[in-house]
Coordinates of C-alpha atoms in Angstrom, one line a residue:
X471 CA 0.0 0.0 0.0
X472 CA 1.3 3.7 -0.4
X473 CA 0.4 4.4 3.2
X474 CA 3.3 2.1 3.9
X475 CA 6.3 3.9 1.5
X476 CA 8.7 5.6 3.5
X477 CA 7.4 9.7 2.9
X478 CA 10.2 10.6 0.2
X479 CA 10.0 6.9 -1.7
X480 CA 9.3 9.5 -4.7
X481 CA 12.5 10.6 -4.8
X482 CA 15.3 9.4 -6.3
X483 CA 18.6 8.6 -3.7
X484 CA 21.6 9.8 -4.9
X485 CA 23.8 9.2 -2.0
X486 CA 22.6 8.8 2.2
X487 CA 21.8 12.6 2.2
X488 CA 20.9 13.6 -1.2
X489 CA 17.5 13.4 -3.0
X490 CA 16.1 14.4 -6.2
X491 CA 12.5 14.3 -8.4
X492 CA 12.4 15.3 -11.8
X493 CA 10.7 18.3 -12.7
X494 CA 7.6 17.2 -14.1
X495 CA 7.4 19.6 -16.8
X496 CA 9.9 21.4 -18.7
X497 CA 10.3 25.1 -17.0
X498 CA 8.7 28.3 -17.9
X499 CA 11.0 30.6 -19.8
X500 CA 8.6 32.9 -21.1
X501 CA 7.1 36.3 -19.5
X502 CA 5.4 35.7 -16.4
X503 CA 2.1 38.0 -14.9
X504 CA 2.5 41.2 -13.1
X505 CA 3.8 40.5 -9.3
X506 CA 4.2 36.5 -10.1
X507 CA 7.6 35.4 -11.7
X508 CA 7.8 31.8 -13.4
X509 CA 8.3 28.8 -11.1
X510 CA 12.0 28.0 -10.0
X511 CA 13.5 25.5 -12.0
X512 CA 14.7 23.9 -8.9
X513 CA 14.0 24.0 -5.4
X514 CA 17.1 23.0 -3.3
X515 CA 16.2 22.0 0.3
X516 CA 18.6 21.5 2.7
X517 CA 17.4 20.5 6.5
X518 CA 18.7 20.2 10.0
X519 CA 20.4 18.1 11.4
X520 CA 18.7 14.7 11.6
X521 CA 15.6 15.6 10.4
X522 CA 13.4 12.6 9.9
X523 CA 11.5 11.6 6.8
X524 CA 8.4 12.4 8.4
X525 CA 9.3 16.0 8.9
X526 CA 11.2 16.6 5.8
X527 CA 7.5 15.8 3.7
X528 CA 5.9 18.3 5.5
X529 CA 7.8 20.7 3.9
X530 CA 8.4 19.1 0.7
X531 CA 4.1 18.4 -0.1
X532 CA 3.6 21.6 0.1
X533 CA 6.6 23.2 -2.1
X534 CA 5.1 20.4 -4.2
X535 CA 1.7 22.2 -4.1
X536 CA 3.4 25.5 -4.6
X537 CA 5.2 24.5 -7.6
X538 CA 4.3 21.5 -9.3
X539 CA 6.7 21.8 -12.5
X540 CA 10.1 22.3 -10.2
X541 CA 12.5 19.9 -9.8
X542 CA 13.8 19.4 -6.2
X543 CA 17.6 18.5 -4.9
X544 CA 17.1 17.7 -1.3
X545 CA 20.1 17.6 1.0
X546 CA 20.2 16.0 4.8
X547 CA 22.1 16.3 7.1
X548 CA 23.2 14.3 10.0
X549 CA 25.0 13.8 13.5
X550 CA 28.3 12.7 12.2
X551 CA 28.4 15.6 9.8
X552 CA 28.6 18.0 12.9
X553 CA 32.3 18.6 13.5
X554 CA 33.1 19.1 9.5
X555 CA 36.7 20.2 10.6
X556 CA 37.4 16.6 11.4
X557 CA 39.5 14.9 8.6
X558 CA 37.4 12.0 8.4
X559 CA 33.9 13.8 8.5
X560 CA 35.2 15.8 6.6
X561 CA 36.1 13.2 3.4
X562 CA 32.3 11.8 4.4
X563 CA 30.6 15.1 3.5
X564 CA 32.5 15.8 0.5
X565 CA 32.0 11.8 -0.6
X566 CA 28.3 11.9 0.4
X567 CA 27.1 15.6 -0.9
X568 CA 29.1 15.1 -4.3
X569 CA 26.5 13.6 -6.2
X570 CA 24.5 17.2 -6.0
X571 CA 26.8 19.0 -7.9
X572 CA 25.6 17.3 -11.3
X573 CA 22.5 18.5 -11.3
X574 CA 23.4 22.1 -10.3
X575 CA 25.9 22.0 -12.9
X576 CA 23.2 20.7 -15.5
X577 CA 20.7 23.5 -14.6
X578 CA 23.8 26.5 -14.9
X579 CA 25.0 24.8 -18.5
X580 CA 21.0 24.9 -19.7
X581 CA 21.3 28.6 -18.4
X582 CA 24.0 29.5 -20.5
X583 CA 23.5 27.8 -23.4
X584 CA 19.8 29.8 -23.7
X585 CA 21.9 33.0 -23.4
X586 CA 24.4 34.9 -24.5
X587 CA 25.0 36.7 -21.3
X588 CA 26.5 34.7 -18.5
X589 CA 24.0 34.6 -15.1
X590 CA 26.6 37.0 -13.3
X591 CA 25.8 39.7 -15.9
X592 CA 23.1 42.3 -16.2
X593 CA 20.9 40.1 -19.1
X594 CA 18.1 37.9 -17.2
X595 CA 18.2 39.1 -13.6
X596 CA 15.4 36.5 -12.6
X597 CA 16.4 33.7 -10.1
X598 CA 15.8 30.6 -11.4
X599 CA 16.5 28.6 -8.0
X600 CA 14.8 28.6 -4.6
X601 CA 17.0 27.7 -1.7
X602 CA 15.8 26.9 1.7
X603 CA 17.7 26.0 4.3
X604 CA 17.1 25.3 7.8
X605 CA 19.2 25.5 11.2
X606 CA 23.0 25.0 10.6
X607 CA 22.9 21.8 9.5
X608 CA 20.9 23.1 6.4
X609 CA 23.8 26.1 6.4
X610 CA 26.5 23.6 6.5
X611 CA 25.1 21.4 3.7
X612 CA 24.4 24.1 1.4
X613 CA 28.0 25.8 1.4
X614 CA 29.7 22.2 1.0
X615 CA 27.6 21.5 -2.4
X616 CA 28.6 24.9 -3.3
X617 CA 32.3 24.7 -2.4
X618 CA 32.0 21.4 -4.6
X619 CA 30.2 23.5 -7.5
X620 CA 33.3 25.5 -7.7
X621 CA 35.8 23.2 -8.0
X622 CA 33.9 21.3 -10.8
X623 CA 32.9 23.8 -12.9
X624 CA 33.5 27.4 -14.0
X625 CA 30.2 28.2 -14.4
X626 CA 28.3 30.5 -12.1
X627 CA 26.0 29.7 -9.7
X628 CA 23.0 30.3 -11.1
X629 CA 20.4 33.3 -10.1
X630 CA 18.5 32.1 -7.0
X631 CA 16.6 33.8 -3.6
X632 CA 17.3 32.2 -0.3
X633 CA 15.3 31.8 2.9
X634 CA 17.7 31.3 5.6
X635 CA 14.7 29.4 8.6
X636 CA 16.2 29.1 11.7
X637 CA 20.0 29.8 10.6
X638 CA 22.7 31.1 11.0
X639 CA 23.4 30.8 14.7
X640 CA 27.0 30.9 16.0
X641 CA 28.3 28.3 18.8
X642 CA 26.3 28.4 22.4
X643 CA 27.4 25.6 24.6
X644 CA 23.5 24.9 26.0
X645 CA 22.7 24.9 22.3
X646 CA 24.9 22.3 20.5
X647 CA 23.9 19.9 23.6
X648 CA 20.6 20.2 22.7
X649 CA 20.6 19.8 19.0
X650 CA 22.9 16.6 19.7
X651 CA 20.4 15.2 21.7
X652 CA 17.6 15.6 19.2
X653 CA 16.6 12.2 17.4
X654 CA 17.6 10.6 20.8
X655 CA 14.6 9.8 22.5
X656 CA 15.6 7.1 25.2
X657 CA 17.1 8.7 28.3
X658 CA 19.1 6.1 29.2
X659 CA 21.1 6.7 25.6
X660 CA 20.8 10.1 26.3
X661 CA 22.6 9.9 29.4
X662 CA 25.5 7.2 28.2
X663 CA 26.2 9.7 25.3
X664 CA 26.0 13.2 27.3
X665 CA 29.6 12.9 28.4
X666 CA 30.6 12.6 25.0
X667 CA 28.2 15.6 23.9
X668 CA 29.9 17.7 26.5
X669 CA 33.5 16.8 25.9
X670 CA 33.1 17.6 21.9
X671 CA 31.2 21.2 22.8
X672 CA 34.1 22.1 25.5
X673 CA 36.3 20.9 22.8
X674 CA 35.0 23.6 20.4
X675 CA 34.6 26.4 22.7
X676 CA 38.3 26.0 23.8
X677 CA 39.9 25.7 20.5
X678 CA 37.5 27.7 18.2
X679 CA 36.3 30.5 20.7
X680 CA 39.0 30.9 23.1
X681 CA 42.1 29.9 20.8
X682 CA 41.2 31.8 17.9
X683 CA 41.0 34.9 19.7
X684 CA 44.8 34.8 19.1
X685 CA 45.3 31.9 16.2
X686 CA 42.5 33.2 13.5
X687 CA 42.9 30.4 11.6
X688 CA 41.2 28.3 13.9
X689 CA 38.1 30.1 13.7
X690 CA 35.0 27.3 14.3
X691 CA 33.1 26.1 11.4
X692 CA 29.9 27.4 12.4
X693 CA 31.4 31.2 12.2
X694 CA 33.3 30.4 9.1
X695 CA 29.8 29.0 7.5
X696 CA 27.5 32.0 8.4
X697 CA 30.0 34.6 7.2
X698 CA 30.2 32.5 4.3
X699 CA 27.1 33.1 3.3
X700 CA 27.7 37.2 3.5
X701 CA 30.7 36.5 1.2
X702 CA 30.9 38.7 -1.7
X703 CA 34.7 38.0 -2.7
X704 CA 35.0 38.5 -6.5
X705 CA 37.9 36.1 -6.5
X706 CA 36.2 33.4 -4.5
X707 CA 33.4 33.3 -6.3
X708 CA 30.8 33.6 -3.9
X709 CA 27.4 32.1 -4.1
X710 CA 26.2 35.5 -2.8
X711 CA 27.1 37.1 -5.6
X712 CA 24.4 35.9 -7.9
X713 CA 21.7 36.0 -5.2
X714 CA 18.8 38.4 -6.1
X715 CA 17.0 38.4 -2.3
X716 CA 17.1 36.6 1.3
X717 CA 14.3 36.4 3.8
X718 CA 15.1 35.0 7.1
X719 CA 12.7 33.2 9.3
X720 CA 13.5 33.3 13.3
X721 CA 12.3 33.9 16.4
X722 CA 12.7 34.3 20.0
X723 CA 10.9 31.0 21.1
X724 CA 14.2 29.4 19.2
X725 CA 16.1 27.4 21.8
X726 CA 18.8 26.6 19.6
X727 CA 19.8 29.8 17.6
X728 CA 19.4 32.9 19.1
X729 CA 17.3 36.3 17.4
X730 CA 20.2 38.6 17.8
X731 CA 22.9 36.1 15.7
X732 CA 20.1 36.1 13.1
X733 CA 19.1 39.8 12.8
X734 CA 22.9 40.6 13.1
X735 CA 23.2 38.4 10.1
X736 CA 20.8 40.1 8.2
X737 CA 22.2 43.7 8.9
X738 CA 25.8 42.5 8.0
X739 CA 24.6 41.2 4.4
X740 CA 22.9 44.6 4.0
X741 CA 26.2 46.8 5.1
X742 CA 28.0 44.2 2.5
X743 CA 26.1 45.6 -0.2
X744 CA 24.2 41.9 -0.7
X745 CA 20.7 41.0 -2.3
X746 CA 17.1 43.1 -0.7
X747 CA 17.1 41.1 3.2
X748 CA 13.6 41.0 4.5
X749 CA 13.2 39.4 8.2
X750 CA 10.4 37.3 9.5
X751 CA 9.7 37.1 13.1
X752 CA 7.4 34.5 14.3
X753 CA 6.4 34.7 18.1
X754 CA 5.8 31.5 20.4
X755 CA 7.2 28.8 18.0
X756 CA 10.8 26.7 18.4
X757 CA 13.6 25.9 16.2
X758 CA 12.7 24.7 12.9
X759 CA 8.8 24.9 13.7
X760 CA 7.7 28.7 13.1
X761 CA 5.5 27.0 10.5
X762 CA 3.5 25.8 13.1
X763 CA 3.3 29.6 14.3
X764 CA 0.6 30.5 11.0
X765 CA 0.9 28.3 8.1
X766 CA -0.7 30.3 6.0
X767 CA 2.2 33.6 6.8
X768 CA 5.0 31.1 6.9
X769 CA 4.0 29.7 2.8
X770 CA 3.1 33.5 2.2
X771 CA 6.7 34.3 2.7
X772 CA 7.7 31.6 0.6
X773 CA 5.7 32.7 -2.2
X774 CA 6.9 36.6 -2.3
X775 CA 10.6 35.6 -1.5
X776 CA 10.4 34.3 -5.0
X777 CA 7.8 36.9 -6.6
X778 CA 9.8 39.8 -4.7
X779 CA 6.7 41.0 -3.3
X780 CA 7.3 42.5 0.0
X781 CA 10.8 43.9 -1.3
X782 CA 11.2 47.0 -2.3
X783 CA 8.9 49.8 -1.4
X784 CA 6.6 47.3 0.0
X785 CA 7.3 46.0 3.6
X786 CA 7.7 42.6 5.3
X787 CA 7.4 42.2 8.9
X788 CA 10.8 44.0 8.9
X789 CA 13.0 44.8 5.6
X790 CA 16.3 46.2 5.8
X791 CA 16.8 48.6 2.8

């Protein structure tokens, strides 16, 4: 029976953390209404950390609903990914997020081969990807599939808006405890694994919070990530640099990444001279569940992130411009 398919049997599993499904029509090029631009050619989904079938398909249904023609590169992320400065994790992210790049590659080459100007340049400014990425795990996964889009090809990323739900958050000791411990729902588990838990968040506030206060270079990965996404070094190539618009979801219910590392975000892509940055504030709801909070708001802002309605001269819950 279909009840009894695991939620995201329709996609195709390209490695332990990536997923894809076809677009099921070919995309819309042409002209799109007033105040509604043409669907994304891909959604790219990338989730926090140990997100569960279960609650990855409430998210993906109703992007399906949303926008049935788009093709959709999912990306998980899991426990053992955590401490990507590790050699060995490391190798397993770079093994296990590679086979992504194909299809991000495929989608840039079909851009440039249906115009003469290159995505980077002032021709089509539409985005033609929506990214959605949630926590730091989400954060993480999307700027290793990038970093791996770099090295494989010379092609641009391609336009796209981002909705950064729940992310970035820089290191809190309390925090990275808790997020360990989600997924684990037997306390004895819980409590043979805390000292481990412990020992690996004192081991990353000592090194990357007290020692690179004098050795830069060891500056944590969760630091490195977020500014990452603020990047706009010509030379780097920097995902930011084709990104048309950001919205950011957050608020202070979040147990795991605090308001202020979010709206601090925001107002640093802004001084950096990035994409419009509209932030959404969602009172009473926890990490990764402000959808819970009003549905109906939370898709809303999904909708005009792409449309770029509620940029501009008109006005989100808050819009830095």
């Amino acid at each position: 029976m279909a009840s009894d398919q695991p939620p995201l049997s329709f996609m195709s599993k390209l490695s332990p953390v990536v997923y894809y499904h076809k677009a099921s029509a070919p995309p819309t090029t042409g002209s799109a209404s007033v105040g509604q631009a043409p669907p994304p050619r891909l959604l790219l989904l990338a989730t926090w950390m140990g997100a569960r079938e279960a609650h990855i398909a409430k998210y993906v249904r109703p992007y399906q609903r949303l926008f049935p023609s788009s093709a959709i590169l999912l990306l998980r992320f899991e426990t053992r990914h955590f401490f990507p400065n590790f050699p060995w994790t490391r190798r397993a992210l770079l093994s296990e997020y590679a086979p992504a790049v194909p299809i991000l590659q495929s989608v840039a080459e079909d851009l440039e081969s249906e115009s003469s100007e290159p995505a980077t340049l002032a021709g089509d400014t539409r985005p033609q990807i929506l990214i959605h990425i949630w926590s730091n795990g989400g954060s993480i996964s999307l700027q290793t599939v990038y970093n791996l889009f770099t090295k494989a090809t010379t092609s641009p990323f391609p336009r796209h808006v981002i909705i950064f739900d729940s992310t970035p958050g820089l290191f809190r000791y309390k925090a990275g405890v808790r997020v360990m411990n989600e997924g684990i729902k037997s306390p004895l588990v819980r409590m043979l694994v805390a000292p481990i838990f412990h020992a690996l968040m004192t081991w990353y506030w000592f090194f990357h919070i007290v020692l690179s206060r004098w050795i830069p270079s060891l500056k944590g990965f969760l630091e490195t990530v977020a500014d990452g996404h603020n990047d706009l070094s010509v030379e780097f190539g920097s995902r930011a640099l084709t990104e048309v618009r950001r919205s950011y979801i957050y608020g202070p219910g979040d147990e795991v990444i605090m308001e202020e590392h979010v709206v601090g975000h925001a107002e640093d892509a802004k001084l950096k001279g990035l994409a419009m940055v509209r932030l959404e504030r969602f009172l009473g709801t926890k990490h990764v569940q402000h959808v819970r909070g009003n549905e109906e708001r939370y898709w809303r802002i999904v909708e005009e992130t792409w449309d770029g309605v509620g940029f501009g001269n008109e006005t989100g819950e808050q819009l830095l411009n």
